[in-house]
Coordinates of C-alpha atoms and ligand atoms in Angstrom, one line a residue:
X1 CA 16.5 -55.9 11.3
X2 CA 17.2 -53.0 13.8
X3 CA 20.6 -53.8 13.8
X4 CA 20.7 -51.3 9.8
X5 CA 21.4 -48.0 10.1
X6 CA 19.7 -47.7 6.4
X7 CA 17.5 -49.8 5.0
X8 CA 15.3 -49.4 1.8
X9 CA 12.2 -51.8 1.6
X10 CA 10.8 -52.4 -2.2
X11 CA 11.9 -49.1 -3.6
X12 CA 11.0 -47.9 -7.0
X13 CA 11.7 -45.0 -8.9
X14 CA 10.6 -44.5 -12.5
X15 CA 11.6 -41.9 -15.1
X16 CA 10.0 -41.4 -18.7
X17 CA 10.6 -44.6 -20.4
X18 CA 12.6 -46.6 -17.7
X19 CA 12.7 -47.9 -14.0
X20 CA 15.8 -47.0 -12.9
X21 CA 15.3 -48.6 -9.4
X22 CA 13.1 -51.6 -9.6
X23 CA 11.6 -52.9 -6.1
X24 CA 15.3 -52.9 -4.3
X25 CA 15.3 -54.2 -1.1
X26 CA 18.2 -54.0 1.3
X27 CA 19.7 -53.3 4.9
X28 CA 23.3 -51.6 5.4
X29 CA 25.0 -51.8 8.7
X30 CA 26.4 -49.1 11.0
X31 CA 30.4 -49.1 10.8
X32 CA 30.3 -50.9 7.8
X33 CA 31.7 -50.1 3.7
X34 CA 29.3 -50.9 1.6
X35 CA 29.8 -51.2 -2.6
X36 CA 27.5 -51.0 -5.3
X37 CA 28.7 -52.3 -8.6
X38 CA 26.5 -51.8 -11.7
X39 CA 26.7 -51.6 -15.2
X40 CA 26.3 -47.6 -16.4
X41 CA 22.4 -46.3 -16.5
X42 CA 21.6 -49.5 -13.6
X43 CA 20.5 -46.9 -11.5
X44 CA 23.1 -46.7 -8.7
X45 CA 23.5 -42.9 -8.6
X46 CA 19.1 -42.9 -8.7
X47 CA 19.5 -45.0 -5.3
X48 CA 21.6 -42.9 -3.2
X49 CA 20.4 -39.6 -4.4
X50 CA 17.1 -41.3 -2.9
X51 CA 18.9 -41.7 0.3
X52 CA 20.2 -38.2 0.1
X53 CA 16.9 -37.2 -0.6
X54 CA 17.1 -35.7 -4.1
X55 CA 14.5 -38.1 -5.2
X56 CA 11.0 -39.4 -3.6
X57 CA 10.0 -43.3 -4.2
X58 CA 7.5 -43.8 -6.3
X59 CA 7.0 -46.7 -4.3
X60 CA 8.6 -48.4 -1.0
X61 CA 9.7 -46.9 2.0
X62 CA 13.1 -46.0 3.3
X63 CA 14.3 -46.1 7.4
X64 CA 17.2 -44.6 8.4
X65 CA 17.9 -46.0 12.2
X66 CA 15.0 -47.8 11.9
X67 CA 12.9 -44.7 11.8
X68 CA 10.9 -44.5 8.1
X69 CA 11.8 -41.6 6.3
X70 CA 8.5 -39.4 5.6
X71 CA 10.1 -36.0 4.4
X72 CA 12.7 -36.2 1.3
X73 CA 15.1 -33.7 0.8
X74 CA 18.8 -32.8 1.4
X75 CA 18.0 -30.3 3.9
X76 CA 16.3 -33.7 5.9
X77 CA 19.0 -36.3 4.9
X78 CA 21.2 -34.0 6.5
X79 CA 19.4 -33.2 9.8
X80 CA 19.9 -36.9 10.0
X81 CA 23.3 -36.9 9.4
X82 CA 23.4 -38.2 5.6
X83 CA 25.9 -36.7 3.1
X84 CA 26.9 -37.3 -0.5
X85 CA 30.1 -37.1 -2.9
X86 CA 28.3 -36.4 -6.3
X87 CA 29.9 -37.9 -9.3
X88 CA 29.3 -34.0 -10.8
X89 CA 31.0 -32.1 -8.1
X90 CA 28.5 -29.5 -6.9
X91 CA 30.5 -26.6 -5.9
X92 CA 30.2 -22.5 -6.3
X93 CA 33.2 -21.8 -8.3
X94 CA 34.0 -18.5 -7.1
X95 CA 33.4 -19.1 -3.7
X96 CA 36.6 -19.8 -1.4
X97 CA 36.7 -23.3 0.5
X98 CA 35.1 -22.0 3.4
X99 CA 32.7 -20.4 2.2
X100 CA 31.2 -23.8 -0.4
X101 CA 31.8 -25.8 3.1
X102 CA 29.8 -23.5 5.6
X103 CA 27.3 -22.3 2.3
X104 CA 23.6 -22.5 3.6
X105 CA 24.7 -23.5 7.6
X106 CA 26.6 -20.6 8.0
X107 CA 27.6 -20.2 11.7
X108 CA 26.1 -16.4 12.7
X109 CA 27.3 -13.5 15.3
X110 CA 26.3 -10.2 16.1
X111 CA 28.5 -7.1 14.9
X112 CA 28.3 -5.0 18.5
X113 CA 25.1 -7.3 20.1
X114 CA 22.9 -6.0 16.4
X115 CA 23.8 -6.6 12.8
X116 CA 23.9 -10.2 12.1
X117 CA 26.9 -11.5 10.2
X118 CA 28.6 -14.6 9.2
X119 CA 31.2 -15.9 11.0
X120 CA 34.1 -16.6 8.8
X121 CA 36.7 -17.0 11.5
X122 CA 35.3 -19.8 13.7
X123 CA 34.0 -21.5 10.6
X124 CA 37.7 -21.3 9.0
X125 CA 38.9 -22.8 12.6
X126 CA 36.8 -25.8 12.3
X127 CA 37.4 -26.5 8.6
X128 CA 40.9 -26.6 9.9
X129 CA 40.5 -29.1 12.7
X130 CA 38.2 -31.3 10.4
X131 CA 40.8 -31.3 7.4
X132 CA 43.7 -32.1 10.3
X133 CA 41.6 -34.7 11.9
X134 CA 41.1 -36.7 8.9
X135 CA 44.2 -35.8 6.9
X136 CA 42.5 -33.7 4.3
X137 CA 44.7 -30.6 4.4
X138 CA 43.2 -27.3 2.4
X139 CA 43.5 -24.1 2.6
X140 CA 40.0 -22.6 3.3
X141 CA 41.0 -19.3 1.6
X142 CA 41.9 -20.8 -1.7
X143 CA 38.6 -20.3 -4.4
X144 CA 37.4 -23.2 -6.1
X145 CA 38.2 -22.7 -9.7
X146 CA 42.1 -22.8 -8.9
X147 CA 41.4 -26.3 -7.6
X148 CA 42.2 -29.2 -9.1
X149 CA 39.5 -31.9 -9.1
X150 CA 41.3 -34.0 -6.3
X151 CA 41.1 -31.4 -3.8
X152 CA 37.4 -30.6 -5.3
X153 CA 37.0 -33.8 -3.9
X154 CA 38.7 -33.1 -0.8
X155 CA 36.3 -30.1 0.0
X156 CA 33.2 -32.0 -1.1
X157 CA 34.2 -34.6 1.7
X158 CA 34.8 -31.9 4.5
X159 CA 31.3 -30.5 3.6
X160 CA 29.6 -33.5 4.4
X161 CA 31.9 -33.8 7.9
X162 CA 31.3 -30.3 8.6
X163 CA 27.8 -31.2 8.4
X164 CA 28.8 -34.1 11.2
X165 CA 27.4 -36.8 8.4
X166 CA 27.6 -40.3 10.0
X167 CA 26.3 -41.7 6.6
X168 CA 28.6 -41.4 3.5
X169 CA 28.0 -41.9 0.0
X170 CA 30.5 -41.2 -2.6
X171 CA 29.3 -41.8 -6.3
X172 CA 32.7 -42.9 -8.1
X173 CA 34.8 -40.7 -6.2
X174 CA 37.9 -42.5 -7.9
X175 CA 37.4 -42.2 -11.4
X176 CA 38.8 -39.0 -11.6
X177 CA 41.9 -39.7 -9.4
X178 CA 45.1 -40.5 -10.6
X179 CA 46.3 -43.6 -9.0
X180 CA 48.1 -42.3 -5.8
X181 CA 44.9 -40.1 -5.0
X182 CA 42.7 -43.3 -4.9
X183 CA 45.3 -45.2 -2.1
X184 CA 44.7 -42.0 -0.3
X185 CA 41.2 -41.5 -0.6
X186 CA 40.6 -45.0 0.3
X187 CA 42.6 -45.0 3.3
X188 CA 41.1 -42.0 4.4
X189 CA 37.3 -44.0 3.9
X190 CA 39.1 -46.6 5.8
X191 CA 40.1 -44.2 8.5
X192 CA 36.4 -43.4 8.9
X193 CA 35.0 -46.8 8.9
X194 CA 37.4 -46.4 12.1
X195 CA 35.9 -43.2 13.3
X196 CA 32.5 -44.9 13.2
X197 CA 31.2 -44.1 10.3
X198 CA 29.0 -45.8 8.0
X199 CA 30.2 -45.8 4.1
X200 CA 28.2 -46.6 0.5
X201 CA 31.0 -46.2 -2.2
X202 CA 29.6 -46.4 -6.0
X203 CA 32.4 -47.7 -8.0
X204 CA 33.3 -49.0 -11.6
X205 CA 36.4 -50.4 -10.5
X206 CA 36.6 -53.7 -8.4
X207 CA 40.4 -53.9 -6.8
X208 CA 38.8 -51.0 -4.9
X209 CA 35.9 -52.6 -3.2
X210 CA 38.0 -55.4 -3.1
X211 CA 40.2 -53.5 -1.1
X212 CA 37.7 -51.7 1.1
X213 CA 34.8 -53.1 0.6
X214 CA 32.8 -55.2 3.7
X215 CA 29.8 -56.1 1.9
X216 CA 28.7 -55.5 -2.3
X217 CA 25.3 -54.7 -3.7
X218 CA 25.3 -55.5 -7.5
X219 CA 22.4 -53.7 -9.6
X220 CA 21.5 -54.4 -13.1
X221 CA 19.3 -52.7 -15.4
X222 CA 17.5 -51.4 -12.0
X223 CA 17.2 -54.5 -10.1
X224 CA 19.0 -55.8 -7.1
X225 CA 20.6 -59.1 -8.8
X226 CA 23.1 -59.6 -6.1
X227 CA 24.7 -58.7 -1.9
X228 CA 27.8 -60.8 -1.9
X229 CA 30.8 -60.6 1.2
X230 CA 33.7 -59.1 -0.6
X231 CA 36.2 -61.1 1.1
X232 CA 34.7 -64.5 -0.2
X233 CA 34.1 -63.4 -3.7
X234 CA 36.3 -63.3 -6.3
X235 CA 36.4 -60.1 -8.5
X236 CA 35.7 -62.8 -11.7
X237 CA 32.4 -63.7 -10.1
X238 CA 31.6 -59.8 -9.0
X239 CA 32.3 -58.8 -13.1
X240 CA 30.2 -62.2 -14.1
X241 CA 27.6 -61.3 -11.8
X242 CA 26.9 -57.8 -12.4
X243 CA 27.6 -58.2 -16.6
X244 CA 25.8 -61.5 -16.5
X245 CA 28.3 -62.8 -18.5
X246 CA 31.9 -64.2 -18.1
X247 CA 34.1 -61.0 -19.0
X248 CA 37.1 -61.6 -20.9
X249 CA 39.7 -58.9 -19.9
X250 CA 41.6 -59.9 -23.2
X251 CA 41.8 -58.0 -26.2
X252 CA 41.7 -59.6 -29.8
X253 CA 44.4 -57.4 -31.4
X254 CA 45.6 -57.7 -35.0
X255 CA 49.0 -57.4 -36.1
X256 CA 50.2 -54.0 -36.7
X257 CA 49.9 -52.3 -40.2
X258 CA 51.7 -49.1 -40.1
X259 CA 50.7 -46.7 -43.2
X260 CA 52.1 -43.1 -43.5
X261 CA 52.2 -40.2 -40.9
X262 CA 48.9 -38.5 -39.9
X263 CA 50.0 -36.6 -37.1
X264 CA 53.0 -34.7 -36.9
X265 CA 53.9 -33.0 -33.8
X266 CA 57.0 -31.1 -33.8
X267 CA 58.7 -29.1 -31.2
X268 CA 55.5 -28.4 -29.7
X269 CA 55.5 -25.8 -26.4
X270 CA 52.3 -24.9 -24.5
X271 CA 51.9 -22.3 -21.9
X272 CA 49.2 -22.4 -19.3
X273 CA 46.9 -19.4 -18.5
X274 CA 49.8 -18.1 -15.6
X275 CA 52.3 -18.1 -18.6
X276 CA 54.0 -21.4 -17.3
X277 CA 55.6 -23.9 -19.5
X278 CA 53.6 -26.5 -19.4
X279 CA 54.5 -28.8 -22.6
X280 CA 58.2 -28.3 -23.6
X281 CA 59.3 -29.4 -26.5
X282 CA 57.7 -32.5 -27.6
X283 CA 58.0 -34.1 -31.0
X284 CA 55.8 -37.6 -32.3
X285 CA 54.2 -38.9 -34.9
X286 CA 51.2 -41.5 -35.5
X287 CA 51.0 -43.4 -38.6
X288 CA 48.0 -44.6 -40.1
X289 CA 46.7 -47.8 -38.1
X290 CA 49.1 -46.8 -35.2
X291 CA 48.0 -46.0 -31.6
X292 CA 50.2 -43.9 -29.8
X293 CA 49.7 -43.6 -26.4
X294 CA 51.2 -41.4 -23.9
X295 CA 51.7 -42.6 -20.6
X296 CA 51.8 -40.5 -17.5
X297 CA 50.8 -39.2 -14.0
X298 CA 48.3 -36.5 -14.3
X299 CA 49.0 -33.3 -14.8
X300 CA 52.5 -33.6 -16.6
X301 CA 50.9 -31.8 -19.5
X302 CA 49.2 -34.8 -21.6
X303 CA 46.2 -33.4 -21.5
X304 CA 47.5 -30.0 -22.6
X305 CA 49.4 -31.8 -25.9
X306 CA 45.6 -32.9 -26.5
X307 CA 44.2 -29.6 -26.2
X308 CA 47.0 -28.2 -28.6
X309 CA 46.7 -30.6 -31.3
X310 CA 42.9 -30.4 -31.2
X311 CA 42.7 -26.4 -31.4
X312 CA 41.4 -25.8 -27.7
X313 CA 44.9 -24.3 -26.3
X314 CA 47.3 -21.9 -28.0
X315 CA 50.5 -23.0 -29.5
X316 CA 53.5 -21.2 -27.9
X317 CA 56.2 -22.8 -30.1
X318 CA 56.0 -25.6 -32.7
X319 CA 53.9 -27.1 -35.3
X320 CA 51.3 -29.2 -35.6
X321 CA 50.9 -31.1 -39.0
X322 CA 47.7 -33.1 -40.1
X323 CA 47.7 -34.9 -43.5
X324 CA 50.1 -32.9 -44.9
X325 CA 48.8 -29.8 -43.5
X326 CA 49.6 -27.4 -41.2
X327 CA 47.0 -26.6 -38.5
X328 CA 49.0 -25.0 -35.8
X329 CA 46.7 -21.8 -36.5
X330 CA 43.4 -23.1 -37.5
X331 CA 40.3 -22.6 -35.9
X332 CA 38.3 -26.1 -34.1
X333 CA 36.0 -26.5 -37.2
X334 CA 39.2 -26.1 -39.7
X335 CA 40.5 -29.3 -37.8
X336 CA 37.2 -31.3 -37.5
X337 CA 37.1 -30.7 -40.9
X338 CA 40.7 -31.3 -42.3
X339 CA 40.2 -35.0 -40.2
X340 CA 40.5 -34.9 -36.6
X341 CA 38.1 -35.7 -34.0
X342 CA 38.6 -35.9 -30.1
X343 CA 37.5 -37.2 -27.6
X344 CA 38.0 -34.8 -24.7
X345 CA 38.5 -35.6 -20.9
X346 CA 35.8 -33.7 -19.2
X347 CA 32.8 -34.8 -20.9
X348 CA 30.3 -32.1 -19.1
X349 CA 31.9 -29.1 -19.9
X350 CA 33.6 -29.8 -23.4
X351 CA 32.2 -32.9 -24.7
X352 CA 28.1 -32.6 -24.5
X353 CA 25.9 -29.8 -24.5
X354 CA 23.5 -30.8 -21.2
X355 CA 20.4 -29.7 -22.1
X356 CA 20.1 -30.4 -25.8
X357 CA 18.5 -34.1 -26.6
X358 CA 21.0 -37.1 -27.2
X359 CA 20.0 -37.0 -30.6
X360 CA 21.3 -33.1 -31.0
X361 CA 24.4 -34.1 -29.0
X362 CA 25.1 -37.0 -31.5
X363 CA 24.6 -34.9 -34.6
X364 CA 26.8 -31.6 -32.6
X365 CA 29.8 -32.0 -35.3
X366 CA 27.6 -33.1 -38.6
X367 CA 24.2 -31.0 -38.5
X368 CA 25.1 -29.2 -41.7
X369 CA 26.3 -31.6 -43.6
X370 CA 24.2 -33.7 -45.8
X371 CA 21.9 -35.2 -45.5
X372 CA 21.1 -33.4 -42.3
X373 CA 21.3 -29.9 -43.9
X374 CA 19.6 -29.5 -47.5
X375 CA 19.6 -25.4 -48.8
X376 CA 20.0 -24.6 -44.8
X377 CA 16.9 -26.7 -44.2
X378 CA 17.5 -29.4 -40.8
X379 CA 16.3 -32.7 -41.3
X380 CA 15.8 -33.4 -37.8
X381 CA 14.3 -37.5 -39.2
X382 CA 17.9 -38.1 -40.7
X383 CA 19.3 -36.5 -37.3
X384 CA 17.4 -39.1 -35.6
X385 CA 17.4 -41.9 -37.6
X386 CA 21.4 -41.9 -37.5
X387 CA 21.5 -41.2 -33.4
X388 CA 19.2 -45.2 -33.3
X389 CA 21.5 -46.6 -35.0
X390 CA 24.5 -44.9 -33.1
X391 CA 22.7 -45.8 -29.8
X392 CA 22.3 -49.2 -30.7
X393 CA 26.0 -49.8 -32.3
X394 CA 27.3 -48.4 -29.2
X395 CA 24.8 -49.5 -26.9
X396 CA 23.9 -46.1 -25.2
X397 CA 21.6 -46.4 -22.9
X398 CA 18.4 -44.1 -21.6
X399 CA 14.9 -43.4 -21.0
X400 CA 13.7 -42.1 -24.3
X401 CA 16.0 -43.0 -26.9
X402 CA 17.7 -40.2 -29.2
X403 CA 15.2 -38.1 -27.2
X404 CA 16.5 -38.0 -24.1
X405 CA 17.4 -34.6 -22.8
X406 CA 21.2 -35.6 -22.0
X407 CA 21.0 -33.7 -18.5
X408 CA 19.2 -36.5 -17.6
X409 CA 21.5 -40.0 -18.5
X410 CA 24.1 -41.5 -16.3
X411 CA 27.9 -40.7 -16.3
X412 CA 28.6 -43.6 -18.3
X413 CA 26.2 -43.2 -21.3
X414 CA 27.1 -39.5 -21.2
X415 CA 30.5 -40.8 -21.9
X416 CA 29.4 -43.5 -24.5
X417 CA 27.8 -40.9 -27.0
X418 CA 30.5 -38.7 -27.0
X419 CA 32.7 -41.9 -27.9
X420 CA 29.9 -42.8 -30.4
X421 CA 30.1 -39.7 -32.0
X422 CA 33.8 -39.0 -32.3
X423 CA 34.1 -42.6 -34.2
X424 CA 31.2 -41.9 -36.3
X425 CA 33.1 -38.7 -37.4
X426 CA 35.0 -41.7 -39.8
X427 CA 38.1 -38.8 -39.3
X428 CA 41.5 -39.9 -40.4
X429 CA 42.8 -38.6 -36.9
X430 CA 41.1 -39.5 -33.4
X431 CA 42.5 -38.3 -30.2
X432 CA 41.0 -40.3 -27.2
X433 CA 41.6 -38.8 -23.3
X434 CA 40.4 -40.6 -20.7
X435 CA 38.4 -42.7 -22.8
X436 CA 36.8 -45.0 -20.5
X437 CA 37.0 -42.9 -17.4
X438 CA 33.6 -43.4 -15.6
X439 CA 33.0 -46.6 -17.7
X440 CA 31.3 -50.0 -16.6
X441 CA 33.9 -53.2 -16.9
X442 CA 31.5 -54.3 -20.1
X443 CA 31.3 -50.8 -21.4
X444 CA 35.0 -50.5 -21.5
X445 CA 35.6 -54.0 -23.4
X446 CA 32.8 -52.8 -25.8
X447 CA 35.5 -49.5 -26.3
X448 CA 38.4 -51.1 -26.3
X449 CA 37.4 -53.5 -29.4
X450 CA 36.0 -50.2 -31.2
X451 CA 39.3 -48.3 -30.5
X452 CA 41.3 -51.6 -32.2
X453 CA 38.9 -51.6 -34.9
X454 CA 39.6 -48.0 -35.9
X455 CA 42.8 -48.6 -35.8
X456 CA 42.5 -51.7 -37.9
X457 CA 40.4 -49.4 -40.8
X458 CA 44.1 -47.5 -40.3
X459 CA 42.9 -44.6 -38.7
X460 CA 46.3 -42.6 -37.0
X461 CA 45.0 -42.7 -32.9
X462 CA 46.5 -40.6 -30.0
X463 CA 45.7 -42.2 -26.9
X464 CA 46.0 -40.1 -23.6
X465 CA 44.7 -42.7 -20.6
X466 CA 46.2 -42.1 -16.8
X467 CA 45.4 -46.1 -16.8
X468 CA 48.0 -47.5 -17.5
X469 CA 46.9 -51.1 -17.8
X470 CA 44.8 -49.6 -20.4
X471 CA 47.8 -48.0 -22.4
X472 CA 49.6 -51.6 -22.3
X473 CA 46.5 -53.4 -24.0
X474 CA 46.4 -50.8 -26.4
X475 CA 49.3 -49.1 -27.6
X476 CA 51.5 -49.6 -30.3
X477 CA 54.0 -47.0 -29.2
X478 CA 54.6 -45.5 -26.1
X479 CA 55.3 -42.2 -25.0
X480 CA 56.1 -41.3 -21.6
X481 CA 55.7 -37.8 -20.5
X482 CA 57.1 -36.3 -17.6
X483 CA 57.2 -32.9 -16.4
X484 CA 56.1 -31.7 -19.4
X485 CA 58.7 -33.7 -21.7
X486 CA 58.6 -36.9 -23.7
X487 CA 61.4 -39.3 -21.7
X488 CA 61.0 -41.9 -23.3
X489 CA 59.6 -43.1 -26.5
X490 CA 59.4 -47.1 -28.0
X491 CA 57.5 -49.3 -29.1
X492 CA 55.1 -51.1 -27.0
X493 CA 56.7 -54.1 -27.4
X494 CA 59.9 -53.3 -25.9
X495 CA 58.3 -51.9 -22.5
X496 CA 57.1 -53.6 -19.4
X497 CA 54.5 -51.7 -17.3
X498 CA 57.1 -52.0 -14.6
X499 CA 59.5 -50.0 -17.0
X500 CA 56.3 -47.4 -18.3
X501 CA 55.7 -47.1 -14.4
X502 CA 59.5 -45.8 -13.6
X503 CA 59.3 -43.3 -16.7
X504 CA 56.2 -41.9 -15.0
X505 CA 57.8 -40.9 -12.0
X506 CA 60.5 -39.2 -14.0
X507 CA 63.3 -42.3 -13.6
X508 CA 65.6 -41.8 -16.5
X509 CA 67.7 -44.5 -18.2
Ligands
LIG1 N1 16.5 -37.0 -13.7 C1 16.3 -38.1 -14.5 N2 15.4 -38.0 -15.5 C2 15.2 -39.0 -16.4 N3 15.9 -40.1 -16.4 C3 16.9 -40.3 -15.4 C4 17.1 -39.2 -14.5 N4 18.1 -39.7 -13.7 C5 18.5 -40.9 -14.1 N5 17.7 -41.3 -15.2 C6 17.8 -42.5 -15.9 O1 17.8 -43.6 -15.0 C7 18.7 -44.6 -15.3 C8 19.6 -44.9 -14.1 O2 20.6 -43.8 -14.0 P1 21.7 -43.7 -12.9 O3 22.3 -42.3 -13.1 O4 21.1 -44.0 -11.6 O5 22.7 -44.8 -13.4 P2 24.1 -45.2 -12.7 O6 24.0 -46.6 -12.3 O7 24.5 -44.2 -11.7 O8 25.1 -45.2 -14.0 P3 26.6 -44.7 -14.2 O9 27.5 -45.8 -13.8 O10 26.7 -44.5 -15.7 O11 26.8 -43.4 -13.5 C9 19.4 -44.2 -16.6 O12 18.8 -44.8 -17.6 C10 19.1 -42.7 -16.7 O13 19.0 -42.3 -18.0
LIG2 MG1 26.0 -42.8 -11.7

């Protein structure tokens, strides 16, 4: 077995109430790309933050260059050259590039032979060479928080090669890339498969370790249920395997029955924090038992129409109409309450309060209503007593149950209770972005049918997906947004992706 550069013998890890890695056994080569596919909560991101050192086994041992690992901690896994992608990015916000890559190895010199100092320059020269030698350009003076999440991304990566990692693991790099950014991350892992370097990519989606992918680990409800050579296996027999059922891919959707407007959006234009247009213009409606979806690449301002119509970004021109009603002006609550719920696309900072149980997170929008709330009394039994039976309809999983402090669950179920508690909402109105970003194949099936089966109770749904496959399964009508415009709107029917694709990079008719 000396030919593994890692290689984890009978490792388990338990949490209150659940093993999230049950006596996993396996060997990952130097030079190689290796997957691991799991359903969300089957402990993927438990194993490699083992590796990285984050966690200790409670039982098994782990060998890194066939030397067992006695010490675990990140400061270790990276004296021996191991570095991790998190699926949370873990970056200072207010710190520039530089300064997150270099932050706890920065390189020192003395001011005239005495006071020590940190050496920005040389440490700005090497982020330089590294982001030229691998293709990840930056500029090391830029601060985080005017990043996007993509080059986010970009510096997490050149803070693990500053740190000369030889070991990678990214935890679902991809799922919050727009299509283009995943071809280019993945040729840039393929570029240091080249280099040498040995690769563990965590991912939802299976053209990508298809595509990349030497060798698969499948995990499933903490157990090691499968190591299969990507290039023999079909990505029917990965889904089957790691499900443990045949998955379908098609959607049971009911004819279409259209009631009256919900939504009206009229001549709506939103401005960004700089003062730049970013949503010009744009004017839909969705009908009772309609979803309309709006296609794009990110950034052309779909996300900002969500924010609008849900209260979370100022109006500059145009109105907003719910039910009859105009809500341009009115508060978050004053929506929620009038019939709208959302859905929104980062989960961590908008959707879920992190340190509050599942339970509280499930009851956010309804605590004082009744039954919950009697004469300003909570009624913490009905709280919980509503979160089991969310958690089961939507099959959230966790240690505890409606205890659970949220911190603590995987991306996926994070994303699942927010779903959960949105539809629960029973609002007239639901506005879903990104709805199955970060979601196991099974997981988003299990959306998918609850998304048509709002629709078929004829609630109005705006759909805002960068997936485009996604949009075509779904949608009823179609709107294209480009550049901050609608191009082109029609009923689904009448589009082929091929035609949705064109719209998206602005081709006009
Ligand atoms: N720090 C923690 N404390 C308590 N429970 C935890 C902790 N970290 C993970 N868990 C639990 O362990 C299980 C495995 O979680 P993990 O994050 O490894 O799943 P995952 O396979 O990465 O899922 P996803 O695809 O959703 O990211 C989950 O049930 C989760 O709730
Ligand atoms: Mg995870």
């Amino acid at each position: 077995m000396d030919d593994y550069i890692v290689e984890m013998r009978h490792v388990t890890k338990r949490f209150p109430g659940i093993v999230a890695n049950d006596d996993i056994s396996l060997g990952i080569k130097k030079g190689e790309i290796f997957a691991l596919l799991g359903e969300n909560g089957a402990g993927k991101s438990t194993l490699m933050s083992i590796l990285f050192g984050m966690y200790e086994p409670d039982e098994g041992e782990v060998y890194i260059r066939g030397k067992k690992v006695e010490t675990f901690s990140p400061n270790h896994a990276t004296e021996l050259n191991i570095g991790m992608v998190h699926q949370h990015f873990k970056l200072v916000s207010n710190y520039t590039i530089t300064e997150n890559i270099i932050l706890g190895m920065e390189p020192r010199r003395r001011i005239a032979g005495i006071f020590p100092a940190v050496d920005v320059k040389s440490a700005d020269k090497k982020v330089a060479e590294l982001s030229k030698k691998f293709g990840l350009e930056v500029d090391p003076t830029q601060k985080i928080e005017d990043l996007n999440v993509s080059m986010q991304q970009r510096v997490e990566i050149l803070k693990m090669l500053y740190r000369e990692a030889e070991i990678l693991i990214f935890d679902e790099p991809t799922a919050v890339l727009t299509p283009q950014e995943i071809e280019f991350l993945l040729e840039i892992i393929r570029e240091m498969r080249r280099k040498g370097k040995t690769i563990i990519l965590i991912t939802h989606k299976l053209e990508e370790i298809k595509k990349v992918a030497d060798r698969c680990a499948i995990l499933c409800r903490g157990r090691l249920v499968g190591m299969c050579d990507v290039a023999t296996t079909s990505t029917k027999e990965m889904a089957a395997r790691m499900v443990g059922r045949e998955v379908s891919f098609e959607l049971g959707k009911e004819p279409a029955k259209f009631g009256a407007p919900v939504l009206n959006v009229d001549h709506l234009s939103v401005k960004n924090d700089d003062g730049f247009t970013v949503v010009s213009d744009v004017s839909f409606s969705v009908r009772a038992g309609e979803i309309f979806a709006i296609a794009g690449v990110a950034g052309n301002g779909q996300v900002e129409i969500a924010d609008a119509v849900a209260g979370l970004a100022p109006v500059s021109s145009g109105t907003v109409t719910l039910a009859g009603k105009d809500i341009t002006r009115s508060s978050v609550r004053a929506r929620a309450e009038q019939g709208l719920a959302y859905i929104p696309e980062d989960r961590q900072a908008r959707g879920l309060i992190l340190d509050f149980t599942l339970s509280e997170n499930l009851m956010l929008k309804r605590y004082y209503q009744e039954p919950y709330c009697v004469k300003n009394v909570l009624h913490r039994d009905e709280f919980d007593k509503k979160s089991r039976e969310l958690i089961e309809r939507f099959d959230i999983r966790s240690g505890q149950g409606e205890q659970t402090v949220v911190r603590s669950m995987s991306g996926g179920n994070q994303q699942k209770a927010i779903v959960a508690r949105e539809i629960e909402l029973d609002a007239p109105c639901i506005i879903f972005v990104q709805p199955t970003r970060g979601l196991d194949i099974g997981a988003i099936e299990h959306i998918h049918e609850q998304i048509l089966a709002e629709r078929s109770r004829g609630k109005a749904i705006l759909l805002i997906s960068l997936e485009l496959d996604e949009i075509m399964n779904l949608a009823d009508t179609i709107g294209v947004i480009y550049n901050g415009q609608l191009l082109k709107t029609a009923p689904a029917d009448t589009l082929t992706t091929n035609e949705v694709g064109q719209f998206m990079m602005g081709v006009k008719e």
